[in-house]
Short mmCIF file of C-alpha atoms in Angstrom, two decimals:
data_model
loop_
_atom_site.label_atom_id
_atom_site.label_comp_id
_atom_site.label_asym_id
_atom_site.label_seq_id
_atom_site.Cartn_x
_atom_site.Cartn_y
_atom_site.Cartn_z
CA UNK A 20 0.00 0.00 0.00
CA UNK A 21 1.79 3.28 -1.40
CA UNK A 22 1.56 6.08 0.92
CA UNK A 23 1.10 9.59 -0.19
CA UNK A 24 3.71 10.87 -2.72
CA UNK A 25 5.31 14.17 -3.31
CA UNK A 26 7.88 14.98 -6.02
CA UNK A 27 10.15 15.97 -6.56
CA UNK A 28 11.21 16.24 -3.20
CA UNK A 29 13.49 18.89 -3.55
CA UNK A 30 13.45 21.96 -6.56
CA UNK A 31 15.72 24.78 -6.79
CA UNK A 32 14.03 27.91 -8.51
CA UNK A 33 15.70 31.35 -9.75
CA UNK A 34 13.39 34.33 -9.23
CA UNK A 35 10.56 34.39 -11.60
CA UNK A 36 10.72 31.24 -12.25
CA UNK A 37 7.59 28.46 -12.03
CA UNK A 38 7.38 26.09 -9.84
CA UNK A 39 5.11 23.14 -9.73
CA UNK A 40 4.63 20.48 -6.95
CA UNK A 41 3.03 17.12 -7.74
CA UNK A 42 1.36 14.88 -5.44
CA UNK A 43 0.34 11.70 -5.78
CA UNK A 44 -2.60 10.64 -2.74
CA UNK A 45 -2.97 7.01 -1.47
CA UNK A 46 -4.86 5.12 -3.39
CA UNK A 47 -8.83 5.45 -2.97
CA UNK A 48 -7.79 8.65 -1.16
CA UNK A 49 -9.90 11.49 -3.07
CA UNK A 50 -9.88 14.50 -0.36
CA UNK A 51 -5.94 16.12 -0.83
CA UNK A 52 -4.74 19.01 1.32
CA UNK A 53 -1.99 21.12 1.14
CA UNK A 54 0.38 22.94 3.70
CA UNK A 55 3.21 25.04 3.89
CA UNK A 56 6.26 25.00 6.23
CA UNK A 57 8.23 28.31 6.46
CA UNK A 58 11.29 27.84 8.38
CA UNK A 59 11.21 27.85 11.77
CA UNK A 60 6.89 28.33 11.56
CA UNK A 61 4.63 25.71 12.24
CA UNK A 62 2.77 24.25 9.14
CA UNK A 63 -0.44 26.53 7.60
CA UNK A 64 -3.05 25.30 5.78
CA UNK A 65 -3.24 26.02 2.00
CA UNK A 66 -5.93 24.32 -0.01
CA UNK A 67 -8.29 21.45 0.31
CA UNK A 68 -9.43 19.88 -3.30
CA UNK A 69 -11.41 16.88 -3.84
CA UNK A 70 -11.22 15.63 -7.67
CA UNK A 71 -11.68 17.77 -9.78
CA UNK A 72 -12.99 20.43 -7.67
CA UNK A 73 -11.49 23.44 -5.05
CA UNK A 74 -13.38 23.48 -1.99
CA UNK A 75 -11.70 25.56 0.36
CA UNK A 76 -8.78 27.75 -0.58
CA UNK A 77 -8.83 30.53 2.46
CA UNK A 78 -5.06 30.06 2.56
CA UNK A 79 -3.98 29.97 -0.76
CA UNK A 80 -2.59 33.34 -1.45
CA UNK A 81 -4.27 35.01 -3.98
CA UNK A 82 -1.37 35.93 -6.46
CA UNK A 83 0.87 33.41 -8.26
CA UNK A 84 -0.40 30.05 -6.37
CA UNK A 85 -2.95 27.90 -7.98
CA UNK A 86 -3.75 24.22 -7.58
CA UNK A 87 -5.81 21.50 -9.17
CA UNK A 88 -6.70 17.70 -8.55
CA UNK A 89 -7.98 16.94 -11.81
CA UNK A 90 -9.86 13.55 -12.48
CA UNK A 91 -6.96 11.43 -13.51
CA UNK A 92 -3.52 12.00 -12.25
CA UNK A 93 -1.47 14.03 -9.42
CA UNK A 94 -3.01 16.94 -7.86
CA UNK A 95 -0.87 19.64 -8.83
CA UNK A 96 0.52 23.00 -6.47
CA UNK A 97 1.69 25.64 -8.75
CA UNK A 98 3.93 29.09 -7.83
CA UNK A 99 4.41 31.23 -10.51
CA UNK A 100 6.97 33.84 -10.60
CA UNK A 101 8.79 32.45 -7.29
CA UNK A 102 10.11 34.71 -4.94
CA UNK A 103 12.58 34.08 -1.74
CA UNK A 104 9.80 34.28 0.59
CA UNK A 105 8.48 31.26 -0.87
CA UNK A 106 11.31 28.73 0.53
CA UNK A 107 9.52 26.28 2.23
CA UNK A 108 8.56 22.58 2.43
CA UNK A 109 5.07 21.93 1.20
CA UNK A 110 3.31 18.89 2.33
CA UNK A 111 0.66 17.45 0.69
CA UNK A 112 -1.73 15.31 2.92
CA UNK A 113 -5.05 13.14 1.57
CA UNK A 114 -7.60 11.29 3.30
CA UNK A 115 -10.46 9.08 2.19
CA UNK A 116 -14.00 10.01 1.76
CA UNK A 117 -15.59 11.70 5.09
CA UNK A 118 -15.84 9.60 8.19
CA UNK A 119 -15.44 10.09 12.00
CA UNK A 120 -12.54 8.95 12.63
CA UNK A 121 -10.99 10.73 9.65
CA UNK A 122 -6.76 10.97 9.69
CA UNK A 123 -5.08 12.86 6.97
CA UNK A 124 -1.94 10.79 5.85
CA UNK A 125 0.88 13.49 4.84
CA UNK A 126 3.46 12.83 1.98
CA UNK A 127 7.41 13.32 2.37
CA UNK A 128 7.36 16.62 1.44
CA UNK A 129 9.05 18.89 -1.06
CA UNK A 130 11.45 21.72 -0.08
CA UNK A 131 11.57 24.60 -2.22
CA UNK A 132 14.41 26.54 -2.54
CA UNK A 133 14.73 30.15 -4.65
CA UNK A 134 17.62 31.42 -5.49
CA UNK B 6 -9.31 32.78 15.39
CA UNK B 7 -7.82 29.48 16.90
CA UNK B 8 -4.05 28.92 17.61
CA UNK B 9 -2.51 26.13 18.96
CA UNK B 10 0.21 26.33 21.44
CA UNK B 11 3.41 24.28 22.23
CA UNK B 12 5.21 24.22 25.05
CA UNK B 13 8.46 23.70 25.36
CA UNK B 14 9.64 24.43 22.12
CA UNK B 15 12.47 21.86 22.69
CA UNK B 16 13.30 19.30 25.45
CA UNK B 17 16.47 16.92 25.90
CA UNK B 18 15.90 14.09 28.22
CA UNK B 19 18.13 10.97 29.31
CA UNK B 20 17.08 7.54 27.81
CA UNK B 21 14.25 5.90 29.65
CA UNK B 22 12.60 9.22 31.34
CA UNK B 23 8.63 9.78 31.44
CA UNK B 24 7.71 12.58 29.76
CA UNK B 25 5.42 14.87 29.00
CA UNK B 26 4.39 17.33 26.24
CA UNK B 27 1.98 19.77 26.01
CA UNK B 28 -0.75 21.62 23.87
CA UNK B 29 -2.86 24.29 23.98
CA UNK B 30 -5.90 25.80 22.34
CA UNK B 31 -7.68 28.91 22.21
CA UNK B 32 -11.09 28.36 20.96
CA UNK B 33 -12.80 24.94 22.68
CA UNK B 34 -15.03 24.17 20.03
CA UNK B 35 -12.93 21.47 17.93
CA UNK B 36 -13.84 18.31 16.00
CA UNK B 37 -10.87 16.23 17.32
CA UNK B 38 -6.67 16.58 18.27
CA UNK B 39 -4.01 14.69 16.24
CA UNK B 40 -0.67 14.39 17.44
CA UNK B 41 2.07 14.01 14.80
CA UNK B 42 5.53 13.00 14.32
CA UNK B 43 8.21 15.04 12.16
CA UNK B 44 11.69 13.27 11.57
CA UNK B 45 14.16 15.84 10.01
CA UNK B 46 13.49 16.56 6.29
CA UNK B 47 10.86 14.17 6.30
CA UNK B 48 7.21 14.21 6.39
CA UNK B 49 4.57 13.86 9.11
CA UNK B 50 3.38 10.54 10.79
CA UNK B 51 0.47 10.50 12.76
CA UNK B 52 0.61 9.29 16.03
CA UNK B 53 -3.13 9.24 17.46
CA UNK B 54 -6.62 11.05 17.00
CA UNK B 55 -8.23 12.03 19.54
CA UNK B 56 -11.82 13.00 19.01
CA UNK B 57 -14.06 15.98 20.96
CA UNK B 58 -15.65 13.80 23.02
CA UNK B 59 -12.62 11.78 24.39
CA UNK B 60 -10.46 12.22 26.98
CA UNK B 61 -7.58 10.20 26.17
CA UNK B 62 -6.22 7.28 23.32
CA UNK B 63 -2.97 5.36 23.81
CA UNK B 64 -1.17 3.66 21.53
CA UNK B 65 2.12 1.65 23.02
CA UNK B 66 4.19 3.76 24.93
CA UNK B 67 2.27 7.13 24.42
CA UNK B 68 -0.98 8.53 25.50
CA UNK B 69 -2.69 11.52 24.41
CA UNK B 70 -5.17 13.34 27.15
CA UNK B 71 -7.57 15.75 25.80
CA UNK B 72 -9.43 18.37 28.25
CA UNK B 73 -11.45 20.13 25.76
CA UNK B 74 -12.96 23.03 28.29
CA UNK B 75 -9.52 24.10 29.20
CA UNK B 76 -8.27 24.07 25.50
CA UNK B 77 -5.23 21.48 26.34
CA UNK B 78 -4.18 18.37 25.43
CA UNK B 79 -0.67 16.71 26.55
CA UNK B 80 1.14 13.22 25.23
CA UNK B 81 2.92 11.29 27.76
CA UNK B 82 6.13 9.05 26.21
CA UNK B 83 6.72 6.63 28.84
CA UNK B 84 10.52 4.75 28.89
CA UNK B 85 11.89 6.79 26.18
CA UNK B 86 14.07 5.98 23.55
CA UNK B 87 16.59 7.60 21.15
CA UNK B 88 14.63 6.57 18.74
CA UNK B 89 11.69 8.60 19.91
CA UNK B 90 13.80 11.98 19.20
CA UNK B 91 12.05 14.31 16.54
CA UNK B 92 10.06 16.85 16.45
CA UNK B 93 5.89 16.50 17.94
CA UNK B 94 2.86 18.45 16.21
CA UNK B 95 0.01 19.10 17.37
CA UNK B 96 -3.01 20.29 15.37
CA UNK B 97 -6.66 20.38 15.99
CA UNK B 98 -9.42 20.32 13.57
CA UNK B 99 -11.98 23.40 13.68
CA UNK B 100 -14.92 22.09 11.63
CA UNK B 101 -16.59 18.38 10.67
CA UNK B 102 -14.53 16.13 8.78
CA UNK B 103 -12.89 17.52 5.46
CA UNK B 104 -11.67 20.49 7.12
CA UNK B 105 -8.12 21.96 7.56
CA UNK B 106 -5.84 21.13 10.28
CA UNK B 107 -4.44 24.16 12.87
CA UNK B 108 -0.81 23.06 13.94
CA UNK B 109 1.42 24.35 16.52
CA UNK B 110 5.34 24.70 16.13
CA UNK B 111 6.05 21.52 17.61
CA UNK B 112 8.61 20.37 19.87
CA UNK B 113 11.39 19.23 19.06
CA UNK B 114 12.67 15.80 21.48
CA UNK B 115 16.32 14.73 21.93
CA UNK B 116 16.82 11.63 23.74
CA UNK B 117 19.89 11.11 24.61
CA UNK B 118 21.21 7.29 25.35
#
């Protein structure tokens, strides 16, 4: 049973440049979230997608970040036009469909460096 | 606005010490706690779930309390290991299921042996 995968794990960016973030959620999995880690912060809440559609996106900034979880394949964070203030590790995390006892199962990660 | 609270923000401890690690919360009204586990440069594990209307889970050596009406939570390691060094998140879920997790900063462990 895969777990939840992230690549690449780690991407170097110059200025300007685009970044995109793939993950992968366990299989049957069809709720993904994503967070960001600045250094030395705790981890804050991005964007929730289920396929194919955004549902929550309160902390998604509103320039240059967009993401998607389209029917077939990886959801997909992307940053265009990086800047330094967006080094960080960004997690991606999925869970099944809703239950009680609901746990969100987080990939390894990818760290994001700009140069 | 909820935040979630760690304290301390790092603790070294000899092998096989009890020990004990905290949480708080400002607003009561959450769906459940999660603890997690973060290993350097790698992602998070979950350790246990605690839901709104229990007051503690164990798993192994740790158990999670939850005290919802004074916003805290703590996880006890009992016997600990060097192994069990890396860093411990809490988060707490605002809404029903499908909602985004709050997280403290963690705290980061360091058994030594």
């Amino acid at each position: 049973n895969a777990g939840v995968m992230q690549n690449p794990r780690h991407l170097v960016r110059r200025r300007g440049q685009e970044a995109r973030l793939r993950c992968s959620p366990v299989k049957g999995h069809s709720h993904v979230y994503w967070y960001r880690q600045l250094p030395e912060e705790g981890l804050k809440f991005m964007v929730y997608l289920q396929k194919e559609n955004i549902i929550d996106e309160s902390g998604m900034p509103k320039e240059r970040f967009s993401a998607e979880f389209p029917k077939e394949g990886p959801s997909i964070l992307r940053i265009q036009q990086v800047v330094r203030g967006d080094s960080a590790a960004y997690f991606c995390a999925s869970s099944p469909f809703q239950t009680r006892d609901e746990t969100q199962y987080f990939g390894p990660g990818t760290r994001l460096l700009v140069l | 606005k909820q935040e979630v609270t760690q304290i301390p923000a790092a603790l070294s401890v000899p092998e096989g010490e009890n020990l004990v690690l905290n949480c708080s919360f400002t607003d009561s009204a959450i769906y459940n706690l999660q603890w997690f586990r973060q290993d350097p440069g790698k992602g998070l594990t979950s350790l246990l779930l605690i839901q709104s209307s229990q007051r503690e889970q164990t798993s192994g050596r740790l158990n999670a309390s939850l005290d919802k009406s004074s916003g805290r939570s703590t996880l006890y390691i009992a016997a600990s290991q060097p192994g069990d060094s890396a860093t411990y998140l809490c988060a707490v879920r605002q809404g029903q299921a499908g909602t985004a997790l709050i997280f403290g900063k963690g705290t980061t462990l360091s058994v030594s042996s």
